[in-house]
Each structure stands twice: as structure tokens, then as C-alpha cells.
mmCIF file of C-alpha atoms and ligand atoms in Angstrom:
data_model
loop_
_atom_site.group_PDB
_atom_site.id
_atom_site.type_symbol
_atom_site.label_atom_id
_atom_site.label_comp_id
_atom_site.label_asym_id
_atom_site.label_seq_id
_atom_site.Cartn_x
_atom_site.Cartn_y
_atom_site.Cartn_z
ATOM 1 C CA MET A 1 -55.776 223.923 102.628
ATOM 2 C CA VAL A 2 -56.492 221.864 105.707
ATOM 3 C CA ALA A 3 -59.915 222.470 107.255
ATOM 4 C CA GLU A 4 -59.959 223.970 110.765
ATOM 5 C CA THR A 5 -60.188 221.240 113.347
ATOM 6 C CA HIS A 6 -62.914 221.516 115.943
ATOM 7 C CA LEU A 7 -61.160 220.950 119.268
ATOM 8 C CA PRO A 8 -62.760 219.620 122.452
ATOM 9 C CA SER A 9 -62.678 221.404 125.825
ATOM 10 C CA VAL A 10 -59.398 222.061 127.635
ATOM 11 C CA MET A 11 -60.455 219.447 130.215
ATOM 12 C CA VAL A 12 -60.578 216.773 127.511
ATOM 13 C CA LEU A 13 -57.371 218.017 125.866
ATOM 14 C CA SER A 14 -55.503 217.775 129.167
ATOM 15 C CA HIS A 15 -55.867 213.978 128.847
ATOM 16 C CA VAL A 16 -54.422 213.871 125.319
ATOM 17 C CA VAL A 17 -50.758 213.047 124.653
ATOM 18 C CA ASP A 18 -48.972 213.721 121.364
ATOM 19 C CA VAL A 19 -46.511 210.847 121.653
ATOM 20 C CA HIS A 20 -44.201 212.057 118.855
ATOM 21 C CA CYS A 21 -43.527 215.565 117.556
ATOM 22 C CA HIS A 22 -40.702 217.986 116.747
ATOM 23 C CA PRO A 23 -41.587 221.367 118.275
ATOM 24 C CA THR A 24 -37.936 222.502 118.408
ATOM 25 C CA ASP A 25 -37.752 222.449 114.589
ATOM 26 C CA SER A 26 -39.625 225.800 114.555
ATOM 27 C CA PRO A 27 -39.411 229.017 116.599
ATOM 28 C CA ILE A 28 -41.456 228.719 119.824
ATOM 29 C CA SER A 29 -42.864 231.636 121.838
ATOM 30 C CA SER A 30 -44.259 231.531 125.373
ATOM 31 C CA LYS A 31 -47.657 232.522 123.930
ATOM 32 C CA MET A 32 -47.579 229.444 121.700
ATOM 33 C CA MET A 33 -46.810 227.235 124.696
ATOM 34 C CA GLU A 34 -49.568 228.862 126.787
ATOM 35 C CA ASP A 35 -52.030 227.751 124.117
ATOM 36 C CA VAL A 36 -50.938 224.118 124.424
ATOM 37 C CA HIS A 37 -53.270 222.082 126.635
ATOM 38 C CA ILE A 38 -52.092 218.605 125.688
ATOM 39 C CA ARG A 39 -48.796 216.947 126.665
ATOM 40 C CA VAL A 40 -46.186 216.492 123.953
ATOM 41 C CA CYS A 41 -43.275 214.099 123.569
ATOM 42 C CA ALA A 42 -40.658 216.415 122.032
ATOM 43 C CA MET A 43 -38.200 214.444 119.899
ATOM 44 C CA SER A 44 -34.641 215.430 119.163
ATOM 45 C CA THR A 45 -32.882 214.442 115.983
ATOM 46 C CA ARG A 46 -29.232 215.661 116.045
ATOM 47 C CA ALA A 47 -26.570 217.069 118.360
ATOM 48 C CA SER A 48 -27.723 220.707 118.066
ATOM 49 C CA ASP A 49 -31.308 219.682 118.870
ATOM 50 C CA GLN A 50 -30.672 217.976 122.214
ATOM 51 C CA PRO A 51 -30.090 221.262 124.145
ATOM 52 C CA LEU A 52 -33.257 222.752 122.580
ATOM 53 C CA VAL A 53 -35.344 219.857 123.883
ATOM 54 C CA ARG A 54 -33.633 220.195 127.275
ATOM 55 C CA GLU A 55 -34.502 223.905 127.448
ATOM 56 C CA LEU A 56 -38.098 223.414 126.311
ATOM 57 C CA THR A 57 -38.602 220.744 128.984
ATOM 58 C CA GLN A 58 -37.075 222.918 131.712
ATOM 59 C CA SER A 59 -39.397 225.794 130.752
ATOM 60 C CA TYR A 60 -42.563 223.660 130.452
ATOM 61 C CA PRO A 61 -42.080 220.552 132.591
ATOM 62 C CA ASP A 62 -45.836 219.884 132.830
ATOM 63 C CA LYS A 63 -46.356 219.930 129.082
ATOM 64 C CA VAL A 64 -43.187 218.448 127.634
ATOM 65 C CA ILE A 65 -41.818 214.921 127.895
ATOM 66 C CA PRO A 66 -38.219 215.172 126.633
ATOM 67 C CA CYS A 67 -36.905 212.667 124.111
ATOM 68 C CA PHE A 68 -33.224 212.489 123.286
ATOM 69 C CA GLY A 69 -31.820 210.625 120.304
ATOM 70 C CA TYR A 70 -30.234 210.651 116.866
ATOM 71 C CA HIS A 71 -32.427 210.337 113.767
ATOM 72 C CA PRO A 72 -31.612 207.770 111.040
ATOM 73 C CA TRP A 73 -31.641 210.465 108.296
ATOM 74 C CA LEU A 74 -28.584 212.031 109.936
ATOM 75 C CA SER A 75 -26.877 208.839 111.041
ATOM 76 C CA HIS A 76 -24.095 209.276 108.440
ATOM 77 C CA TRP A 77 -22.825 212.136 110.629
ATOM 78 C CA ILE A 78 -21.950 209.453 113.199
ATOM 79 C CA ALA A 79 -18.883 207.226 112.808
ATOM 80 C CA THR A 80 -19.058 203.674 114.127
ATOM 81 C CA LYS A 81 -15.357 203.083 113.330
ATOM 82 C CA ALA A 82 -12.244 205.081 114.208
ATOM 83 C CA ILE A 83 -12.162 208.309 112.157
ATOM 84 C CA THR A 84 -8.985 208.837 110.100
ATOM 85 C CA SER A 85 -10.381 211.805 108.154
ATOM 86 C CA LYS A 86 -13.765 213.283 107.322
ATOM 87 C CA GLU A 87 -13.344 212.296 103.677
ATOM 88 C CA ASP A 88 -12.380 208.699 104.484
ATOM 89 C CA HIS A 89 -15.347 208.300 106.802
ATOM 90 C CA TYR A 90 -17.927 209.452 104.255
ATOM 91 C CA ARG A 91 -16.243 207.786 101.275
ATOM 92 C CA SER A 92 -16.074 204.364 102.888
ATOM 93 C CA LEU A 93 -19.616 204.697 104.211
ATOM 94 C CA LEU A 94 -21.349 206.014 101.078
ATOM 95 C CA VAL A 95 -19.471 205.396 97.850
ATOM 96 C CA ASP A 96 -20.173 202.261 95.861
ATOM 97 C CA GLN A 97 -17.194 201.922 93.508
ATOM 98 C CA SER A 98 -19.265 199.924 91.017
ATOM 99 C CA LYS A 99 -21.520 202.935 90.416
ATOM 100 C CA PRO A 100 -19.753 205.439 88.108
ATOM 101 C CA ASP A 101 -22.088 208.317 89.029
ATOM 102 C CA HIS A 102 -21.029 208.009 92.670
ATOM 103 C CA ILE A 103 -17.562 209.451 92.090
ATOM 104 C CA ALA A 104 -18.655 212.883 90.835
ATOM 105 C CA ALA A 105 -21.650 212.957 93.184
ATOM 106 C CA PHE A 106 -19.354 212.353 96.171
ATOM 107 C CA GLU A 107 -17.066 215.242 95.169
ATOM 108 C CA LYS A 108 -20.120 217.492 95.033
ATOM 109 C CA LEU A 109 -21.575 216.245 98.343
ATOM 110 C CA LEU A 110 -18.465 216.212 100.533
ATOM 111 C CA PRO A 111 -18.186 220.003 101.150
ATOM 112 C CA TYR A 112 -21.754 220.027 102.513
ATOM 113 C CA LEU A 113 -21.123 217.309 105.094
ATOM 114 C CA PRO A 114 -20.142 218.109 108.700
ATOM 115 C CA ASP A 115 -17.212 216.579 110.550
ATOM 116 C CA PRO A 116 -18.394 213.161 111.745
ATOM 117 C CA SER A 117 -18.786 212.429 115.477
ATOM 118 C CA PRO A 118 -17.613 209.152 116.997
ATOM 119 C CA LEU A 119 -20.506 206.928 118.107
ATOM 120 C CA SER A 120 -18.916 206.610 121.571
ATOM 121 C CA GLU A 121 -19.174 210.397 122.051
ATOM 122 C CA VAL A 122 -22.750 210.452 120.808
ATOM 123 C CA ILE A 123 -23.715 207.708 123.253
ATOM 124 C CA ALA A 124 -21.883 209.440 126.126
ATOM 125 C CA SER A 125 -23.808 212.688 125.599
ATOM 126 C CA LEU A 126 -27.058 210.769 125.160
ATOM 127 C CA ARG A 127 -26.381 209.087 128.497
ATOM 128 C CA GLU A 128 -25.930 212.483 130.117
ATOM 129 C CA ASP A 129 -29.171 213.826 128.679
ATOM 130 C CA LEU A 130 -31.208 210.755 129.604
ATOM 131 C CA THR A 131 -29.865 210.592 133.162
ATOM 132 C CA GLY A 132 -30.450 214.358 133.540
ATOM 133 C CA PHE A 133 -34.190 213.816 133.045
ATOM 134 C CA PRO A 134 -35.480 210.717 134.807
ATOM 135 C CA HIS A 135 -38.674 210.612 132.714
ATOM 136 C CA ALA A 136 -36.940 211.248 129.372
ATOM 137 C CA MET A 137 -37.361 208.809 126.491
ATOM 138 C CA LEU A 138 -35.062 207.775 123.669
ATOM 139 C CA GLY A 139 -36.129 209.354 120.357
ATOM 140 C CA GLU A 140 -36.170 209.852 117.528
ATOM 141 C CA VAL A 141 -34.188 206.824 116.466
ATOM 142 C CA GLY A 142 -34.794 204.246 113.775
ATOM 143 C CA LEU A 143 -34.200 202.876 110.298
ATOM 144 C CA ASP A 144 -35.024 204.394 106.908
ATOM 145 C CA ARG A 145 -33.982 202.885 103.605
ATOM 146 C CA SER A 146 -35.688 205.515 101.464
ATOM 147 C CA ALA A 147 -33.968 208.694 102.714
ATOM 148 C CA ARG A 148 -31.392 210.237 100.399
ATOM 149 C CA ILE A 149 -28.697 212.660 101.507
ATOM 150 C CA PRO A 150 -29.304 216.214 100.210
ATOM 151 C CA TYR A 151 -26.734 218.536 98.659
ATOM 152 C CA SER A 152 -27.173 221.123 101.418
ATOM 153 C CA PRO A 153 -25.259 221.996 104.564
ATOM 154 C CA PRO A 154 -26.646 221.034 108.004
ATOM 155 C CA SER A 155 -29.277 223.630 108.948
ATOM 156 C CA PRO A 156 -28.837 225.629 112.145
ATOM 157 C CA PRO A 157 -31.869 225.654 114.486
ATOM 158 C CA PRO A 158 -34.715 226.395 114.148
ATOM 159 C CA TYR A 159 -34.336 223.981 111.262
ATOM 160 C CA VAL A 160 -37.522 224.765 109.328
ATOM 161 C CA LEU A 161 -36.356 228.348 108.744
ATOM 162 C CA HIS A 162 -33.145 227.204 107.102
ATOM 163 C CA ASP A 163 -34.139 224.038 105.295
ATOM 164 C CA PRO A 164 -34.277 224.620 101.531
ATOM 165 C CA GLU A 165 -37.821 224.282 100.227
ATOM 166 C CA LYS A 166 -36.915 221.824 97.532
ATOM 167 C CA LYS A 167 -33.900 219.767 98.421
ATOM 168 C CA ASP A 168 -31.488 218.815 95.702
ATOM 169 C CA LEU A 169 -30.890 215.147 96.524
ATOM 170 C CA SER A 170 -27.685 213.199 95.995
ATOM 171 C CA PRO A 171 -27.909 209.546 94.910
ATOM 172 C CA PHE A 172 -26.589 208.436 98.336
ATOM 173 C CA THR A 173 -28.621 206.601 100.935
ATOM 174 C CA ILE A 174 -27.167 205.542 104.283
ATOM 175 C CA PRO A 175 -26.286 201.831 104.314
ATOM 176 C CA LEU A 176 -28.714 199.858 106.431
ATOM 177 C CA GLU A 177 -25.971 198.107 108.446
ATOM 178 C CA HIS A 178 -24.662 201.503 109.526
ATOM 179 C CA GLN A 179 -28.130 202.647 110.558
ATOM 180 C CA VAL A 180 -28.651 199.407 112.481
ATOM 181 C CA ALA A 181 -25.359 199.889 114.347
ATOM 182 C CA VAL A 182 -26.296 203.459 115.353
ATOM 183 C CA LEU A 183 -29.825 202.431 116.355
ATOM 184 C CA GLU A 184 -28.691 199.351 118.258
ATOM 185 C CA ALA A 185 -26.162 201.322 120.330
ATOM 186 C CA GLN A 186 -28.899 203.790 121.289
ATOM 187 C CA LEU A 187 -31.384 201.022 122.127
ATOM 188 C CA GLU A 188 -28.772 199.256 124.259
ATOM 189 C CA LEU A 189 -28.483 202.449 126.293
ATOM 190 C CA ALA A 190 -32.284 202.681 126.587
ATOM 191 C CA VAL A 191 -32.409 199.127 127.965
ATOM 192 C CA GLU A 192 -29.544 199.845 130.368
ATOM 193 C CA LEU A 193 -31.167 203.045 131.673
ATOM 194 C CA CYS A 194 -34.665 201.540 131.470
ATOM 195 C CA ARG A 195 -36.048 204.201 129.119
ATOM 196 C CA ASN A 196 -38.861 203.975 126.608
ATOM 197 C CA ALA A 197 -38.125 204.585 122.938
ATOM 198 C CA SER A 198 -39.782 206.164 119.898
ATOM 199 C CA ILE A 199 -38.733 204.295 116.759
ATOM 200 C CA HIS A 200 -38.977 205.332 113.094
ATOM 201 C CA SER A 201 -39.171 202.570 110.479
ATOM 202 C CA VAL A 202 -39.512 203.254 106.761
ATOM 203 C CA LYS A 203 -38.916 200.652 104.051
ATOM 204 C CA ALA A 204 -37.055 198.575 106.611
ATOM 205 C CA GLN A 205 -39.594 196.074 107.898
ATOM 206 C CA GLN A 206 -37.304 193.043 108.014
ATOM 207 C CA ALA A 207 -34.421 194.893 109.618
ATOM 208 C CA THR A 208 -36.770 196.421 112.204
ATOM 209 C CA VAL A 209 -38.328 193.079 113.105
ATOM 210 C CA GLY A 210 -34.859 191.487 113.207
ATOM 211 C CA LEU A 211 -33.536 194.148 115.562
ATOM 212 C CA LEU A 212 -36.509 193.966 117.938
ATOM 213 C CA ASP A 213 -36.211 190.160 118.029
ATOM 214 C CA ARG A 214 -32.483 190.416 118.738
ATOM 215 C CA MET A 215 -33.088 192.834 121.609
ATOM 216 C CA LEU A 216 -35.668 190.463 123.132
ATOM 217 C CA LYS A 217 -33.388 187.469 122.780
ATOM 218 C CA LYS A 218 -30.379 189.272 124.193
ATOM 219 C CA HIS A 219 -32.018 191.171 127.062
ATOM 220 C CA GLY A 220 -35.123 189.098 127.879
ATOM 221 C CA GLU A 221 -36.988 190.756 130.725
ATOM 222 C CA ALA A 222 -34.812 193.871 130.673
ATOM 223 C CA TRP A 223 -36.166 194.438 127.147
ATOM 224 C CA THR A 224 -39.785 194.114 128.252
ATOM 225 C CA ARG A 225 -39.174 196.549 131.116
ATOM 226 C CA ILE A 226 -39.049 199.356 128.557
ATOM 227 C CA SER A 227 -41.801 200.282 126.088
ATOM 228 C CA VAL A 228 -41.125 200.877 122.421
ATOM 229 C CA ASP A 229 -43.379 202.965 120.218
ATOM 230 C CA MET A 230 -43.278 202.269 116.495
ATOM 231 C CA HIS A 231 -44.013 205.791 115.289
ATOM 232 C CA SER A 232 -45.607 206.732 111.925
ATOM 233 C CA CYS A 233 -44.133 203.533 110.627
ATOM 234 C CA GLY A 234 -44.472 202.044 107.170
ATOM 235 C CA LEU A 235 -45.169 198.547 108.467
ATOM 236 C CA SER A 236 -47.820 196.315 106.953
ATOM 237 C CA ALA A 237 -50.701 195.175 109.153
ATOM 238 C CA GLU A 238 -49.274 191.621 109.072
ATOM 239 C CA THR A 239 -45.829 192.755 110.210
ATOM 240 C CA TRP A 240 -47.376 194.821 112.987
ATOM 241 C CA LYS A 241 -49.454 191.855 114.230
ATOM 242 C CA ASP A 242 -46.277 189.810 114.295
ATOM 243 C CA ILE A 243 -44.401 192.454 116.342
ATOM 244 C CA GLU A 244 -47.366 192.877 118.686
ATOM 245 C CA ARG A 245 -47.517 189.135 119.349
ATOM 246 C CA LYS A 246 -43.813 188.733 120.025
ATOM 247 C CA HIS A 247 -43.157 191.972 121.902
ATOM 248 C CA VAL A 248 -45.427 192.689 124.868
ATOM 249 C CA ASN A 249 -43.729 196.095 125.128
ATOM 250 C CA ALA A 250 -44.458 197.302 121.570
ATOM 251 C CA PHE A 251 -46.954 200.090 120.850
ATOM 252 C CA LEU A 252 -48.045 201.738 117.613
ATOM 253 C CA SER A 253 -48.632 205.435 116.974
ATOM 254 C CA LEU A 254 -49.684 206.990 113.733
ATOM 255 C CA SER A 255 -49.971 210.554 112.479
ATOM 256 C CA THR A 256 -52.215 212.045 109.831
ATOM 257 C CA VAL A 257 -49.284 214.000 108.356
ATOM 258 C CA ILE A 258 -47.332 210.855 107.471
ATOM 259 C CA ASN A 259 -49.714 207.942 107.542
ATOM 260 C CA SER A 260 -52.816 209.305 105.886
ATOM 261 C CA ARG A 261 -50.763 209.619 102.686
ATOM 262 C CA SER A 262 -51.301 205.881 102.392
ATOM 263 C CA PRO A 263 -54.629 204.046 102.813
ATOM 264 C CA ALA A 264 -52.688 201.243 104.551
ATOM 265 C CA HIS A 265 -52.801 203.223 107.812
ATOM 266 C CA LYS A 266 -56.469 202.333 108.259
ATOM 267 C CA SER A 267 -55.798 198.611 108.138
ATOM 268 C CA LEU A 268 -52.858 199.149 110.475
ATOM 269 C CA ILE A 269 -55.086 200.896 113.037
ATOM 270 C CA ALA A 270 -57.755 198.225 112.585
ATOM 271 C CA ALA A 271 -55.178 195.458 113.089
ATOM 272 C CA CYS A 272 -53.629 197.040 116.187
ATOM 273 C CA SER A 273 -54.806 195.783 119.563
ATOM 274 C CA PRO A 274 -56.977 198.419 121.309
ATOM 275 C CA SER A 275 -54.501 198.418 124.193
ATOM 276 C CA ARG A 276 -51.403 199.117 122.061
ATOM 277 C CA ILE A 277 -52.412 202.174 120.068
ATOM 278 C CA LEU A 278 -51.326 205.782 120.682
ATOM 279 C CA ALA A 279 -51.756 209.083 118.803
ATOM 280 C CA GLU A 280 -49.146 211.524 117.538
ATOM 281 C CA SER A 281 -48.760 214.522 115.249
ATOM 282 C CA ASP A 282 -45.135 214.108 114.088
ATOM 283 C CA TYR A 283 -45.494 217.854 113.496
ATOM 284 C CA ASN A 284 -42.615 220.309 113.453
ATOM 285 C CA ASP A 285 -44.623 223.315 114.687
ATOM 286 C CA ILE A 286 -46.081 223.398 118.208
ATOM 287 C CA ARG A 287 -49.017 225.490 116.951
ATOM 288 C CA ARG A 288 -50.273 222.515 114.967
ATOM 289 C CA CYS A 289 -49.459 219.615 117.316
ATOM 290 C CA THR A 290 -52.835 219.761 119.104
ATOM 291 C CA SER A 291 -55.039 219.846 115.997
ATOM 292 C CA GLN A 292 -52.923 217.231 114.205
ATOM 293 C CA THR A 293 -53.008 214.868 117.187
ATOM 294 C CA TRP A 294 -56.731 215.466 117.626
ATOM 295 C CA ASP A 295 -57.337 214.552 113.973
ATOM 296 C CA MET A 296 -55.562 211.242 114.607
ATOM 297 C CA VAL A 297 -57.517 210.662 117.840
ATOM 298 C CA LYS A 298 -60.732 211.060 115.841
ATOM 299 C CA ALA A 299 -59.478 208.789 113.054
ATOM 300 C CA ILE A 300 -58.674 206.068 115.616
ATOM 301 C CA ALA A 301 -62.127 206.490 117.210
ATOM 302 C CA ASP A 302 -63.728 206.195 113.791
ATOM 303 C CA ILE A 303 -61.897 202.992 112.810
ATOM 304 C CA LYS A 304 -62.191 201.378 116.255
ATOM 305 C CA ARG A 305 -65.806 202.545 116.616
ATOM 306 C CA TRP A 306 -65.097 204.255 119.928
ATOM 307 C CA THR A 307 -66.949 207.345 121.108
ATOM 308 C CA VAL A 308 -65.180 210.724 121.247
ATOM 309 C CA GLU A 309 -65.460 212.542 124.573
ATOM 310 C CA GLU A 310 -66.951 216.043 124.396
ATOM 311 C CA THR A 311 -66.671 216.628 128.141
ATOM 312 C CA TRP A 312 -64.638 214.864 130.829
ATOM 313 C CA GLU A 313 -66.060 212.711 133.621
ATOM 314 C CA ASP A 314 -63.599 212.065 136.424
ATOM 315 C CA THR A 315 -65.119 208.664 137.165
ATOM 316 C CA PRO A 316 -64.863 206.393 134.150
ATOM 317 C CA PRO A 317 -67.802 204.169 133.160
ATOM 318 C CA GLU A 318 -67.507 200.815 134.963
ATOM 319 C CA ASN A 319 -67.866 198.929 131.731
ATOM 320 C CA LYS A 320 -64.674 199.540 129.742
ATOM 321 C CA ASP A 321 -66.519 198.982 126.470
ATOM 322 C CA GLU A 322 -68.176 202.330 127.096
ATOM 323 C CA TRP A 323 -64.891 204.205 127.413
ATOM 324 C CA GLY A 324 -64.271 206.938 124.866
ATOM 325 C CA VAL A 325 -61.163 207.205 122.712
ATOM 326 C CA VAL A 326 -59.402 209.809 124.882
ATOM 327 C CA ARG A 327 -59.715 207.706 128.042
ATOM 328 C CA ARG A 328 -58.552 204.576 126.219
ATOM 329 C CA LEU A 329 -55.542 206.295 124.649
ATOM 330 C CA GLU A 330 -54.672 207.904 127.978
ATOM 331 C CA GLU A 331 -54.719 204.504 129.653
ATOM 332 C CA ASN A 332 -52.501 203.091 126.879
ATOM 333 C CA TRP A 333 -50.102 206.003 127.382
ATOM 334 C CA ASN A 334 -49.994 205.354 131.140
ATOM 335 C CA VAL A 335 -49.187 201.677 130.527
ATOM 336 C CA PHE A 336 -46.577 202.697 127.936
ATOM 337 C CA GLN A 337 -44.944 205.223 130.234
ATOM 338 C CA LYS A 338 -44.884 202.877 133.212
ATOM 339 C CA GLY A 339 -43.208 200.066 131.261
ATOM 340 C CA GLY A 340 -42.363 196.899 133.187
ATOM 341 C CA HIS A 341 -44.379 194.644 130.899
ATOM 342 C CA THR A 342 -44.424 190.985 131.760
ATOM 343 C CA MET A 343 -43.846 188.362 129.116
ATOM 344 C CA ALA A 344 -47.086 186.626 130.006
ATOM 345 C CA ARG A 345 -49.190 189.700 129.221
ATOM 346 C CA LYS A 346 -52.094 188.517 127.141
ATOM 347 C CA LEU A 347 -53.640 190.585 124.395
ATOM 348 C CA PRO A 348 -57.296 191.354 124.915
ATOM 349 C CA LYS A 349 -59.665 190.096 122.249
ATOM 350 C CA GLN A 350 -59.737 192.216 119.098
ATOM 351 C CA GLN A 351 -62.531 194.795 119.220
HETATM 352 ZN ZN1 ZN B 1 -40.516 212.221 113.758
#
């Protein structure tokens, strides 16, 4: 069992932002939302999730920052080429003819898979959602080489109630090139509409770095106008330092639910510039987003040797070195949200 987290006052919490979570995965009541005193960036992952994030934002505009996007785990549901039939789409995407076990596994998997959607339609509806909410972000999008496709039908929302506890996994993963194509199309839209993005990256360091570099090269200043948050990523500290140096618009957010499984998250936090770090829960239940984010805020404070605010002073200490973790993370969030980074932005000295 997880120990109860001691939370600070509502005044302090009102300055905390959970930069990545999935509240629409679970049932949400108005009582649950009344108890939320932080702001949350609510991600969407698939077509049926986008309207849920829209509705949550319309009901709680002061607490919810909407994020629209298509998750890499479900990117096989999207077709980047013309669709001749459902079977053709999935067969050409997934089956490796040199692997004998693929043939029978594909026959078993196919009935569980939904009709694919053309990428052009996905992007068109994403455009509608993003333009409908001027402060909306792109998310959750990304790359994941470790995810395997389960033998189970797509769950209806709220997803956690319908997801099987133990998923029976097929041998199929989604080819990286396909994931890159789906991610790149979504990022192109984010650049065009000048929207920040929340990016997932698991076992795909090189491809992630390559894509970010390509976006910078192709779009130049238009790329640095948006901010990108590498969320709960599996990057090494060295790879992160490299991204941070090359991309003035890149931020890092970690969660205890994902990252504390590996001790590497501490070196990642230590390596991250104090001005590029954010906190998140990545939680799928709004009742736990606050405590999970707060745990990460405290972990960051611990590693960075920053104080943790117990009460809130409206006037910050003149000397920034005396700022507590909440004020620092709030400032980072404000810089992230504002975007418009200039190429010449220098990193402050490591603290
Ligand atoms: Zn997530």
C-alpha cells in the first residue's frame, strides 16, 4: 500500500500543475472535481477520449488544460496509407512473414481490432479540437517500442472499468516507422497551430532525438515557438542533456508512478536544468492526481535541494536561490505555456 501523502495548504496547491494525467480514464464526479485544488493537463489517447476531455474542460475550465492527441499504443488503429480493407491494413502493418508464429497470432488478433481510421481524418478532427480550445495542447503523442498489442477489444470509456486486469498480449508491436509517421503528422499540426505538446518516449531514444532534430531543422523558429514536454520518458541523463542543449523549447516531466520504478529517474532529475523541469502524475484517476503530483514535487525538491513551501507568500524572495520548489515549477510551467522560446536562450548554470 502507498502511504498517505501529507498535502500542503490549498493556497500552495493552487500553484501546482500536474502537467500530464488521464482523468477521463476513470469515472469522474463533481465531488471529485471539487476536491481538486491543482490544475491538471488532461491527456486524450484515442478518438473516443477526445470528447471526454472536451467535456471535462468545459465543465472545469479553471482546473483543466485540455490536451488532444493520439497515443502511440493505439497508433495501429490509424492508417497512413489508403485503406483497401481492415485485414489488409493490419496484415501489412503488423505481420512479419519470416516469423511463423505471426500467422496464427494474426488470425487470433484480427477480430479484436477496430476498423482503422485514415490519418487525414484523425488530423482533421484533431485540428477541430485544438482550434476549439485556444489554450489546448497536443497530447498524448509519442513513440514506444516496448508496447505489445493485446488480444482484447478496444475498451469503451471509462477505460479502467473495462480494461482486463491481466492482458493477454499478442507478439505484435507497432513498427517504429508507422509510429513516427503518426507522431510527425500530429507534431506538424502543433507547429502550424502553435500548440505545446506532451510527448511519450519509451525504448525509442534515437528515434525521438531524430524526430526532434528534424522538426528543428525543418521549422526553425516556428519549432521553438512551441514547447515540448518529454513526459515520464525512458531517456538516459546523457540523451536528455543532449536534447536540452539542442532544443530551447524542450522540458522534462517525470511521475512517481512510471519513473520511480527505475533508479535512473533520479539522475535524470539531477541532470535536468532547474528551469526545464515540471511535475506530473500520469495518473488515470483524478482522486490521485494531486497526491501523485505532490510526491513528485517533493522528490524534485529533494534531489535539487530546494525548499518545499508550507504556506504561500505572494511576493517571492528577491534572491531566486531562495525560491521553493512550487514557485520554481510554477515559473517553469508559465514559461512552458507561453512558448515563444528564442534560439539564443542560454541555460542557467547547473544548481
Ligand atoms: Zn500518459
